[in-house]
Tab-separated table of C-alpha atoms and ligand atoms in Angstrom:
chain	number	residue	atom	x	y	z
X	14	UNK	CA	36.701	-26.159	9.048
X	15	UNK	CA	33.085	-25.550	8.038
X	16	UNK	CA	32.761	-21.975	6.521
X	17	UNK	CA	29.692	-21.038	5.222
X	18	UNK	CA	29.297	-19.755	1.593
X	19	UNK	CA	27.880	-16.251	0.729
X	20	UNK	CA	24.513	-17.859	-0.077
X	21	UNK	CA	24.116	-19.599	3.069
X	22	UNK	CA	24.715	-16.334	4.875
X	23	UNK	CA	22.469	-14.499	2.691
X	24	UNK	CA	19.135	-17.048	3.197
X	25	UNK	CA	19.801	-16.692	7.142
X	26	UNK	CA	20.032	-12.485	6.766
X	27	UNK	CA	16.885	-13.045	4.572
X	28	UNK	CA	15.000	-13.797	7.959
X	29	UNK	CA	15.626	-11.108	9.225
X	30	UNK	CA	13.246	-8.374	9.245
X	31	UNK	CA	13.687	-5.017	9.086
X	32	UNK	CA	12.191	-2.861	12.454
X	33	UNK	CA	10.405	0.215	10.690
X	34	UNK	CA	9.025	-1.158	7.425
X	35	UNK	CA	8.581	-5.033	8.738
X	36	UNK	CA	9.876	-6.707	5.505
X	37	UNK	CA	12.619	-9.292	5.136
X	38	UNK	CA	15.702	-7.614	4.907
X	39	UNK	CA	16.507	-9.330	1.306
X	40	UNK	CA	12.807	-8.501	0.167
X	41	UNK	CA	13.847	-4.805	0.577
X	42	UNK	CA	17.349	-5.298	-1.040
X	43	UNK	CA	19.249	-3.730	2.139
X	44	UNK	CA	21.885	-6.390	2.579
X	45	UNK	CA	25.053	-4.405	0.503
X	46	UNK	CA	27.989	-6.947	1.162
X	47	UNK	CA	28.850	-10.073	2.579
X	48	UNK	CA	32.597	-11.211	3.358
X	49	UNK	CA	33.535	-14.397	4.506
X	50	UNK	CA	37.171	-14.441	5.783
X	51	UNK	CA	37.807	-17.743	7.360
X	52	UNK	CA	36.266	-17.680	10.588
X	53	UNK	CA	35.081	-14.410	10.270
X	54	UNK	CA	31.860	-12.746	8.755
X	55	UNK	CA	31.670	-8.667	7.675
X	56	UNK	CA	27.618	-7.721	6.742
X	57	UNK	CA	27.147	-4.696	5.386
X	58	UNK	CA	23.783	-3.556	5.619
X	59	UNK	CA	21.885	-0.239	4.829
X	60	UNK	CA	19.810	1.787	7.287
X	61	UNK	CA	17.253	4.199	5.856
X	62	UNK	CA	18.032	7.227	7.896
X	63	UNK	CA	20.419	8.646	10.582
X	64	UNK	CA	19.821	7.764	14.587
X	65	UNK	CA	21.388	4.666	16.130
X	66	UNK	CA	18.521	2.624	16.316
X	67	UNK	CA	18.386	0.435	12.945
X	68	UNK	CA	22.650	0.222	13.790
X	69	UNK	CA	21.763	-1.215	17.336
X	70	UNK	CA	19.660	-3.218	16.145
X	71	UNK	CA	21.288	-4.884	13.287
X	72	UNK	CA	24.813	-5.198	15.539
X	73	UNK	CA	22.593	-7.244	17.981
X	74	UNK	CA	20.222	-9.446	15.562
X	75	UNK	CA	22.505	-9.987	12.490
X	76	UNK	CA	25.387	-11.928	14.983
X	77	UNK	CA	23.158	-13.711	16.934
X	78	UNK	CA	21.649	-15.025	13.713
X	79	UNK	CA	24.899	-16.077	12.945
X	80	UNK	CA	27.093	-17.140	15.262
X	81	UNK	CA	26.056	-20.688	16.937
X	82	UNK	CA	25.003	-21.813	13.224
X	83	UNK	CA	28.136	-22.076	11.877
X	84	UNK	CA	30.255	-23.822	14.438
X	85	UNK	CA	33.731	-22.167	13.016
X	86	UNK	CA	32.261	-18.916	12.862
X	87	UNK	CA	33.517	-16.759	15.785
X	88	UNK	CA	33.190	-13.310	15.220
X	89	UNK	CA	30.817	-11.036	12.956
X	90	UNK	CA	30.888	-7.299	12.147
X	91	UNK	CA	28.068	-5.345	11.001
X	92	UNK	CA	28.191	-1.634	8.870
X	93	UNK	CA	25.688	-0.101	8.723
X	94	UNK	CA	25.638	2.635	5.165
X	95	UNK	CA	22.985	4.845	4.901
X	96	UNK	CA	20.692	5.020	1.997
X	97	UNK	CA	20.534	8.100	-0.031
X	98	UNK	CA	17.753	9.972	-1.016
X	99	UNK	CA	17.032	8.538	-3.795
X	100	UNK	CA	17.184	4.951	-2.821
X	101	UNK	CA	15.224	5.876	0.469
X	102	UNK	CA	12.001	6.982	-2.687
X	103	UNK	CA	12.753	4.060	-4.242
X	104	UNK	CA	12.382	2.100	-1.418
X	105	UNK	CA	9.044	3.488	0.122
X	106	UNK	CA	7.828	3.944	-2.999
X	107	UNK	CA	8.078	-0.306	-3.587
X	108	UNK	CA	6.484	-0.877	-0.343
X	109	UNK	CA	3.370	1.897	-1.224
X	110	UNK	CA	3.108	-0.031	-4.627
X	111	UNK	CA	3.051	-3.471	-2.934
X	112	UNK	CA	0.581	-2.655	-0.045
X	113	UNK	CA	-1.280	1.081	-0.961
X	114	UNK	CA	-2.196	3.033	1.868
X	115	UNK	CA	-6.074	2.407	3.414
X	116	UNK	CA	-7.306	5.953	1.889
X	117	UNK	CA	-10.467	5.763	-0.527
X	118	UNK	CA	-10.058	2.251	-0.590
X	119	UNK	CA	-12.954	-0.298	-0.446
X	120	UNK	CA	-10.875	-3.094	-1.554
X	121	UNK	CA	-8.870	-3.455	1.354
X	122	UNK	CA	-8.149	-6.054	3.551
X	123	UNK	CA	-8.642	-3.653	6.413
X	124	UNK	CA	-11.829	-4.429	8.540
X	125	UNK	CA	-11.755	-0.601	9.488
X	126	UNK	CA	-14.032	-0.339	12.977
X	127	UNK	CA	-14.272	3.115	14.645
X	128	UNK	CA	-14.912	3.584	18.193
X	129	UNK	CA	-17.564	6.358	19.006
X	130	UNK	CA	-19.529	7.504	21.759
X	131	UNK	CA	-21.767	10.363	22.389
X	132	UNK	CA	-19.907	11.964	25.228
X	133	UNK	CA	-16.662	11.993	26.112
X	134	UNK	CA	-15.644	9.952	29.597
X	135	UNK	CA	-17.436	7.034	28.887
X	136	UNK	CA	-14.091	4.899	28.677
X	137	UNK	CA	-13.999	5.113	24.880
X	138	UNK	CA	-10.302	5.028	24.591
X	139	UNK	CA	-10.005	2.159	27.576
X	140	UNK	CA	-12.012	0.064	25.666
X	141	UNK	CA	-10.341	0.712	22.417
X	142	UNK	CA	-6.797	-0.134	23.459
X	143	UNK	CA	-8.295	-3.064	25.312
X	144	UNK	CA	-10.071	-4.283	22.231
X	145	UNK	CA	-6.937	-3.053	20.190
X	146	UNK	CA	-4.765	-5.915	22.245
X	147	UNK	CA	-7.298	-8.598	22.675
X	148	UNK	CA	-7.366	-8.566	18.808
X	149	UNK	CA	-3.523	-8.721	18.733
X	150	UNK	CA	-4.295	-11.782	21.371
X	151	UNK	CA	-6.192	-13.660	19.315
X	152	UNK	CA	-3.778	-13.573	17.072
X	153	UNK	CA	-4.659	-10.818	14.474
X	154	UNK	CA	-2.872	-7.457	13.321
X	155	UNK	CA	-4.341	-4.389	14.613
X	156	UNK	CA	-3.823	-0.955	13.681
X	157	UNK	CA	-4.924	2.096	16.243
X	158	UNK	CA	-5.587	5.252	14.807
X	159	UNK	CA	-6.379	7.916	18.189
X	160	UNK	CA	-8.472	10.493	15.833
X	161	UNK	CA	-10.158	11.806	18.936
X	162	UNK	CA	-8.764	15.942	18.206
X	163	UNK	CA	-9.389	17.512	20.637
X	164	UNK	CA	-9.459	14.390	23.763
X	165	UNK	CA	-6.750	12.449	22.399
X	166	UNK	CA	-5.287	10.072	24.780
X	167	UNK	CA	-3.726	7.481	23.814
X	168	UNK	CA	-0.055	8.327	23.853
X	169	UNK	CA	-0.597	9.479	27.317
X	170	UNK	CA	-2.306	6.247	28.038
X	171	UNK	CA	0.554	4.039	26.596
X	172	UNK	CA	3.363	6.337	27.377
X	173	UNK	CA	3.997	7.216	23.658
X	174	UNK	CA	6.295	10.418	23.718
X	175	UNK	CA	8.592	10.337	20.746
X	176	UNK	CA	7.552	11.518	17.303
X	177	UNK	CA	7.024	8.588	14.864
X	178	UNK	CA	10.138	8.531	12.092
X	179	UNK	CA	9.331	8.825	8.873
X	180	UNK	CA	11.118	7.432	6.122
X	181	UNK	CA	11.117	9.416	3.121
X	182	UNK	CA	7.448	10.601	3.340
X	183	UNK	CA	6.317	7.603	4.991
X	184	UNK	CA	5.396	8.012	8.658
X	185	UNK	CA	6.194	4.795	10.872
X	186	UNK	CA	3.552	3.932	13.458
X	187	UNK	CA	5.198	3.329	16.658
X	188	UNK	CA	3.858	-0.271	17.730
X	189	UNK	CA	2.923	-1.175	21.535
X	190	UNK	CA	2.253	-4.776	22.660
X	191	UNK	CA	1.909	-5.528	18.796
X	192	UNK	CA	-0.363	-2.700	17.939
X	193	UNK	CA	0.794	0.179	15.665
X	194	UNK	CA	-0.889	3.558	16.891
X	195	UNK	CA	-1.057	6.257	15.192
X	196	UNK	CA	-2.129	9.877	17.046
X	197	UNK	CA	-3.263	12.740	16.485
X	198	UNK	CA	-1.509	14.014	19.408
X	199	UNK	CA	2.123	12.482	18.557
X	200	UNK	CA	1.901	15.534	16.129
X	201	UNK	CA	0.909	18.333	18.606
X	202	UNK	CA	2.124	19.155	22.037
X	203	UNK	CA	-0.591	18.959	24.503
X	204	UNK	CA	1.086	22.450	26.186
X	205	UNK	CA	0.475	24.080	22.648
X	206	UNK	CA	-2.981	22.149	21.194
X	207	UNK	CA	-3.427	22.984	17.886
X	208	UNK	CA	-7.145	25.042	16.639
X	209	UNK	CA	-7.697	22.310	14.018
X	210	UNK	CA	-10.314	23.753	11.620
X	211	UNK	CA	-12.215	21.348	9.882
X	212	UNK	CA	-9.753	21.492	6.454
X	213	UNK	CA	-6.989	21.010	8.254
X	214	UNK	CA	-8.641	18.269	9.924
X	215	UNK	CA	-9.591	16.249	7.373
X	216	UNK	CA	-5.994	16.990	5.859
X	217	UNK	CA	-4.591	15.875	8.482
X	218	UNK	CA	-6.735	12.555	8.968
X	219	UNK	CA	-6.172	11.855	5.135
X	220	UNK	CA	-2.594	11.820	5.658
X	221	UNK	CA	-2.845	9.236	8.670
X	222	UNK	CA	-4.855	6.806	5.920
X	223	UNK	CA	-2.289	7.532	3.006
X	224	UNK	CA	1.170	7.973	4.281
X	225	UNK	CA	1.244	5.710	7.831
X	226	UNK	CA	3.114	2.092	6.804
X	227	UNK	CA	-0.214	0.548	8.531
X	228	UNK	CA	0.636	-2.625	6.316
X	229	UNK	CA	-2.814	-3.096	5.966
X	230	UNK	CA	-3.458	-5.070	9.204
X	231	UNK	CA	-6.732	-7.146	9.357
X	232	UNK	CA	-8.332	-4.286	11.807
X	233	UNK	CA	-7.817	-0.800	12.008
X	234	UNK	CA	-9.712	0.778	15.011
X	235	UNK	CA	-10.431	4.694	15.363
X	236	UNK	CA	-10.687	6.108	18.751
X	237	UNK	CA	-13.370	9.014	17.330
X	238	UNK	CA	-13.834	11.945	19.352
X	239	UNK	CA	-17.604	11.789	21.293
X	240	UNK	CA	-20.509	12.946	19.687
X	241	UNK	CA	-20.819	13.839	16.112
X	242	UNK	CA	-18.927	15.888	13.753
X	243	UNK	CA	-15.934	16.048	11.270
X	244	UNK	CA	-14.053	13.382	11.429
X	245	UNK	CA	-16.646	10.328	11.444
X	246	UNK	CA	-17.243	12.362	7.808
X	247	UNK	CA	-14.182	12.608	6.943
X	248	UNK	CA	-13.442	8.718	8.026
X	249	UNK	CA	-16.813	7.588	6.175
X	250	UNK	CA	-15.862	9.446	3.037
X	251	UNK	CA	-12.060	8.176	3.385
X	252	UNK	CA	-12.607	4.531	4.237
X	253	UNK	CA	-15.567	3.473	2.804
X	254	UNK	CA	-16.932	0.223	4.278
X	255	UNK	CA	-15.845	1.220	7.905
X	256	UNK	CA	-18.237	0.256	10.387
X	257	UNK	CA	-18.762	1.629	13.449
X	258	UNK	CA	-19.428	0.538	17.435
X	259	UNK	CA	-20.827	2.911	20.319
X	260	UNK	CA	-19.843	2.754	24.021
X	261	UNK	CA	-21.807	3.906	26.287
X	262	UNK	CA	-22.832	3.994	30.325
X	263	UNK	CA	-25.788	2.121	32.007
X	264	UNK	CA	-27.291	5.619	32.448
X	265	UNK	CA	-30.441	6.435	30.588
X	266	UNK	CA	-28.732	10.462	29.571
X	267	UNK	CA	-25.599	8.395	28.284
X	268	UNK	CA	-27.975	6.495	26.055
X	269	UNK	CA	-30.109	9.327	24.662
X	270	UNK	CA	-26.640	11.372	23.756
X	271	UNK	CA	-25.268	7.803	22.433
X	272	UNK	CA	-28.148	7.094	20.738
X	273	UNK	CA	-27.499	10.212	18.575
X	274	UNK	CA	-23.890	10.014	17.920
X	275	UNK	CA	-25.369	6.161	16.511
X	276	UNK	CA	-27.789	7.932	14.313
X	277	UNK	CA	-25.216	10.740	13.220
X	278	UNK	CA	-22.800	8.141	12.282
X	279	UNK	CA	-25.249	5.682	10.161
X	280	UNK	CA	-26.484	8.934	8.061
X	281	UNK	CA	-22.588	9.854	7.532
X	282	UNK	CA	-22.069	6.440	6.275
X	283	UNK	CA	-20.652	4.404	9.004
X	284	UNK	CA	-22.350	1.150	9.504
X	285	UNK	CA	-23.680	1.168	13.345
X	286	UNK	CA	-22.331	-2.652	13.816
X	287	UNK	CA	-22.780	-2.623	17.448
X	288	UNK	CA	-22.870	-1.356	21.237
X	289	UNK	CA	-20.908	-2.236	23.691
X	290	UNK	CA	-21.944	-0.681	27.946
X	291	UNK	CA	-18.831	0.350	30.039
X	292	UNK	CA	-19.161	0.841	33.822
X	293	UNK	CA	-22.026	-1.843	33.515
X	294	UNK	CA	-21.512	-2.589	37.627
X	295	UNK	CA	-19.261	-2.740	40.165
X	296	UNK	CA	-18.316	-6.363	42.110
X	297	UNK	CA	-17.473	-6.027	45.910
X	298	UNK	CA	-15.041	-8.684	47.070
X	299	UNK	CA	-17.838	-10.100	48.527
X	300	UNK	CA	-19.330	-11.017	44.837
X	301	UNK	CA	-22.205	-8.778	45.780
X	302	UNK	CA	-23.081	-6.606	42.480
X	303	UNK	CA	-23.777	-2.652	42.737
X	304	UNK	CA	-25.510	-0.803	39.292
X	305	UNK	CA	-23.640	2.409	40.226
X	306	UNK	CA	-24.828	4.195	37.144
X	307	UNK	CA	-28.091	2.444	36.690
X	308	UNK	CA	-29.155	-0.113	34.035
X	309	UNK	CA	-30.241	-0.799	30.890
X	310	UNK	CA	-28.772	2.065	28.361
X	311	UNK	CA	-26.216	-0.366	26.475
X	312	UNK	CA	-29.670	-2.964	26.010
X	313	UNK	CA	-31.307	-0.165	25.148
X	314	UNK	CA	-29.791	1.309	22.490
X	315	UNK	CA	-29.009	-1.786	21.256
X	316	UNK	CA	-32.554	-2.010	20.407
X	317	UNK	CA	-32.640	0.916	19.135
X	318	UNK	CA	-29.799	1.050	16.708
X	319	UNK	CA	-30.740	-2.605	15.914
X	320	UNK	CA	-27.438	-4.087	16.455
X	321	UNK	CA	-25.947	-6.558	18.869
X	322	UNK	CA	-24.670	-5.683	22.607
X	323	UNK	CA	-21.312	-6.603	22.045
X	324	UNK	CA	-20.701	-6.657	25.641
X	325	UNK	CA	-21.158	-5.153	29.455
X	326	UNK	CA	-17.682	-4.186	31.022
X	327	UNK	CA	-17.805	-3.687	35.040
X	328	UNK	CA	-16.333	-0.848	36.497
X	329	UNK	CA	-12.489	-2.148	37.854
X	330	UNK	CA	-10.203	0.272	38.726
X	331	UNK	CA	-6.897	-1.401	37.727
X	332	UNK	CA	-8.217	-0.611	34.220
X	333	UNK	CA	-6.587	2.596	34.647
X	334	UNK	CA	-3.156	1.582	35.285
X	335	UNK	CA	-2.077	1.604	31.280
X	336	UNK	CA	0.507	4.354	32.227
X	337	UNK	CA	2.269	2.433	34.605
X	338	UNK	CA	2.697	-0.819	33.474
X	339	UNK	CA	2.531	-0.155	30.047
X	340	UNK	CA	-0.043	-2.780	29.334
X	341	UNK	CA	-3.731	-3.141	28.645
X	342	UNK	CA	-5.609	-5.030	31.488
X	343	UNK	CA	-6.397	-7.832	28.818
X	344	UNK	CA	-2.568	-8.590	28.980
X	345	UNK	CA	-1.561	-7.706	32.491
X	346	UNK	CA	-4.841	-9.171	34.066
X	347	UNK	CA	-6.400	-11.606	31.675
X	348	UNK	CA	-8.009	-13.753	34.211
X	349	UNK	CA	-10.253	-10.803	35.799
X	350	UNK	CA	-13.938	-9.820	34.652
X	351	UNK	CA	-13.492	-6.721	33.360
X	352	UNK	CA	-10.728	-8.327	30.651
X	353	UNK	CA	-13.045	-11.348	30.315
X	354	UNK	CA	-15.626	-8.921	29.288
X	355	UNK	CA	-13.213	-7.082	27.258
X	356	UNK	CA	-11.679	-9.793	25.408
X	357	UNK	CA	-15.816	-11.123	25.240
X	358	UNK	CA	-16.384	-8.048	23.124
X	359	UNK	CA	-13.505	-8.515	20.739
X	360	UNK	CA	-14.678	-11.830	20.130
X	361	UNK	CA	-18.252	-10.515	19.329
X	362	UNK	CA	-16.158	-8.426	16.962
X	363	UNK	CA	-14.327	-10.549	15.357
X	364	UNK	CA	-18.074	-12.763	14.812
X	365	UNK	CA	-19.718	-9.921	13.429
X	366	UNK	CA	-16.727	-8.428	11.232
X	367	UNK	CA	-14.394	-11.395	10.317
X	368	UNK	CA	-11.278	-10.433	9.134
X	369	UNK	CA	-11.256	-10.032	5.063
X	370	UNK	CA	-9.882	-12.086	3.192
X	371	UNK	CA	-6.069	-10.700	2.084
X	372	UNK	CA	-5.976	-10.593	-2.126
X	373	UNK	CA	-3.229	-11.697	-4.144
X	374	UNK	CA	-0.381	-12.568	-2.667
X	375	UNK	CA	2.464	-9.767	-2.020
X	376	UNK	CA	4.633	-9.618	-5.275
X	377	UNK	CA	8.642	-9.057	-4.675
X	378	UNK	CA	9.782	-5.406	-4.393
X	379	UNK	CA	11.415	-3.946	-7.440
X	380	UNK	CA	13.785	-1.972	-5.929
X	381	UNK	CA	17.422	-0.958	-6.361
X	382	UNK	CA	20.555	-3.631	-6.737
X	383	UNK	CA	22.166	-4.260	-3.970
X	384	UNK	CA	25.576	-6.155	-3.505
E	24	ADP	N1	-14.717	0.049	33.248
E	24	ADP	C1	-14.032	1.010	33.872
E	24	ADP	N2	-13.775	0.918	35.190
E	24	ADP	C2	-13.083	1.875	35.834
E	24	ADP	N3	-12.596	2.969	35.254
E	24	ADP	C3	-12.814	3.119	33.939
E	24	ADP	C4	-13.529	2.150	33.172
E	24	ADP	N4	-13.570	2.569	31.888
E	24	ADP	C5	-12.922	3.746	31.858
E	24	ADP	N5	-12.470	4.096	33.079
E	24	ADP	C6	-11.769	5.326	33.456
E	24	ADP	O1	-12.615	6.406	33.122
E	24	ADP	C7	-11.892	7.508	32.648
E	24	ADP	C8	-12.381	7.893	31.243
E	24	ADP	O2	-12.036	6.867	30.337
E	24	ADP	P1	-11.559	7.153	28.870
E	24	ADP	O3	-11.275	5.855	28.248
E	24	ADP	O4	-10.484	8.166	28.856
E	24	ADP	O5	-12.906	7.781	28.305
E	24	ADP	P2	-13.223	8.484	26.906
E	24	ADP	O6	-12.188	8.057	25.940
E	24	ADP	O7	-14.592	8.018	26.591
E	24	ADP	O8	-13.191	9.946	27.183
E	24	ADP	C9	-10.445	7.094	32.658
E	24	ADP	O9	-9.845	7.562	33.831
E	24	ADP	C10	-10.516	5.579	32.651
E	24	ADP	O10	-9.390	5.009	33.266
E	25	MG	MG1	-10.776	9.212	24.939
């Protein structure tokens, strides 16, 4: 009979990762007990908090990582034990040590972009979870923090309804087609908005930046809220180096409202790095093109601002279907203009702000003996 030994088990368990904090599940030290009784295998394995997800998932992924490699192996059990308080501290407070949180931090990996426009409507937030997934596309990680107060949309957008968990007093960004989103209004209830004053506000905003597990993925993007105000201070001052892009309509009032939200932004510290038009046209079936909202603002402010036009997006109404198929058009309709012009703009992006490079490699996690 072919048994495996305890190591062999333990290297395969290593590859496992662990759902909320996305580490290897022997990096984190969770795996508390391995018994091998002929063709039987027990894993023990702690969970950080209470709920049956981290059980479910374990009693699906540990087996199936098991069973099928060892060919006398036919049945494996999985406990779950929870960790205590102390070892949850220990364990967040390893993973803050090993990758600190984006606040104050211009030595991040983070290419931090925010998303602004000078009035609201303008398809800020379509574009940013567009952008958000192309990036994920191409094969980056993205972060996607909705800061837009008052406007929020993004969990309504994506269908995001549950409160993120947090472990110990990290908060764990929910993640949709590979993008971690954080909200502003996962924390309120949009039957009971809350009167954010501007402290509170920039409390709140610094505790996105310090205590969300981000991981520090190569973009963060900030859905702002339009115009000009607070919180592209507050994000200047916290994440210094953040640049900054402006969407806007073809219309020439659009542009003179955008143009000052670009201004605003650039004199709070955000680096104007480009502009991208939304609702640039409409295509009839019969290829003919229609300006509905006129021409020329995105080329135009472009010139002011002196940055690039990242790109013209045409007006498509399947880009509002997010809440019903859960996905971005860029995923669920790759092969039609207005993702072509979407995923065109990402590109653009990722031209003009390259990912950073990552510094020194992650170091093990010093945390509590396990088995
Ligand atoms: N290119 C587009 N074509 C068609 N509809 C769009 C386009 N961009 C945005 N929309 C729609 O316009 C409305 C406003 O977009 P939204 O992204 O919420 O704007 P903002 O965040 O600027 O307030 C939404 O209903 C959205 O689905
Ligand atoms: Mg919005």
């Amino acid at each position: 009979m072919s048994i495996p030994t305890e190591q062999e088990v333990s290297a395969l368990l290593g590859g496992i990762t662990e759902p909320d904090l996305r580490r290897g599940l022997n990096e984190l030290n969770l795996v508390r007990g391995i018994e091998i009784d002929g063709s039987t295998i027990e894993v023990t394995v702690a969970v950080t908090g209470p709920g049956p997800h981290l059980p479910k998932y374990f009693d699906e992924v540990i087996p199936s990582k098991l069973i099928g490699v060892f060919p006398d192996v036919t049945e494996v059990t999985v406990h779950t034990v929870e960790l205590d308080e102390q070892e949850r501290a220990a364990l967040v407070g390893g993973i803050k040590k090993d990758t600190p949180g984006l606040l104050g931090r211009s030595d991040t990996h983070t290419q931090v972009i925010a998303i602004g426009s000078g009035k609201g409507g303008v398809g800020k937030s379509t574009t940013t979870v567009n952008i958000a997934a192309s990036l994920v596309k191409q094969g980056h990680s993205v972060g996607l923090l909705d800061a837009d107060v008052w406007g929020f949309s993004i969990p309504r957008m994506l269908g995001i309804h549950e409160k993120p968990r947090v472990v110990d007093d990290m908060i764990i960004p929910p993640e949709m087609f590979g993008v971690k989103i954080v909200s502003i209004g996962l924390f309120t209830t949009e039957d009971n908005p809350v009167v954010w004053r501007g402290p509170m506000l920039h409390k709140a905003l610094q505790q996105f930046l310090e205590d969300v597990h981000w991981d520090e993925p190569d973009y963060l993007l900030v859905d702002l809220p339009p115009g000009t105000g607070d919180v592209s201070i507050s994000i200047a001052q916290f994440l210094p180096g953040a640049s900054m892009v402006v969407v806007t309509t073809p219309q020439q009032v659009a542009e003179k409202v955008a143009q000052r939200a670009g201004f605003m932004a650039e004199k709070t510290g955000l680096k104007v790095a480009g502009v991208i038009e939304n609702m640039s046209y409409f295509r009839g079936d019969d290829g003919v093109v229609y300006k509905i909202f006129g021409e020329g603002g995105g080329r135009n402010l472009a010139t002011t601002l002196n940055v690039p036009l990242l790109g013209e997006i045409p007006i498509e109404p399947r880009l509002t279907e997010f809440a019903d198929i859960g996905a971005p058009i860029v995923l669920q309709h790759p092969e039609c203009e207005a993702a072509g012009a979407l995923d065109g703009v990402a590109k653009e992006l990722v031209n003009i702000l390259p990912p950073k490079p990552r510094s020194a490699k992650r170091i093990s996690l010093p945390l509590l003996g396990g088995h």
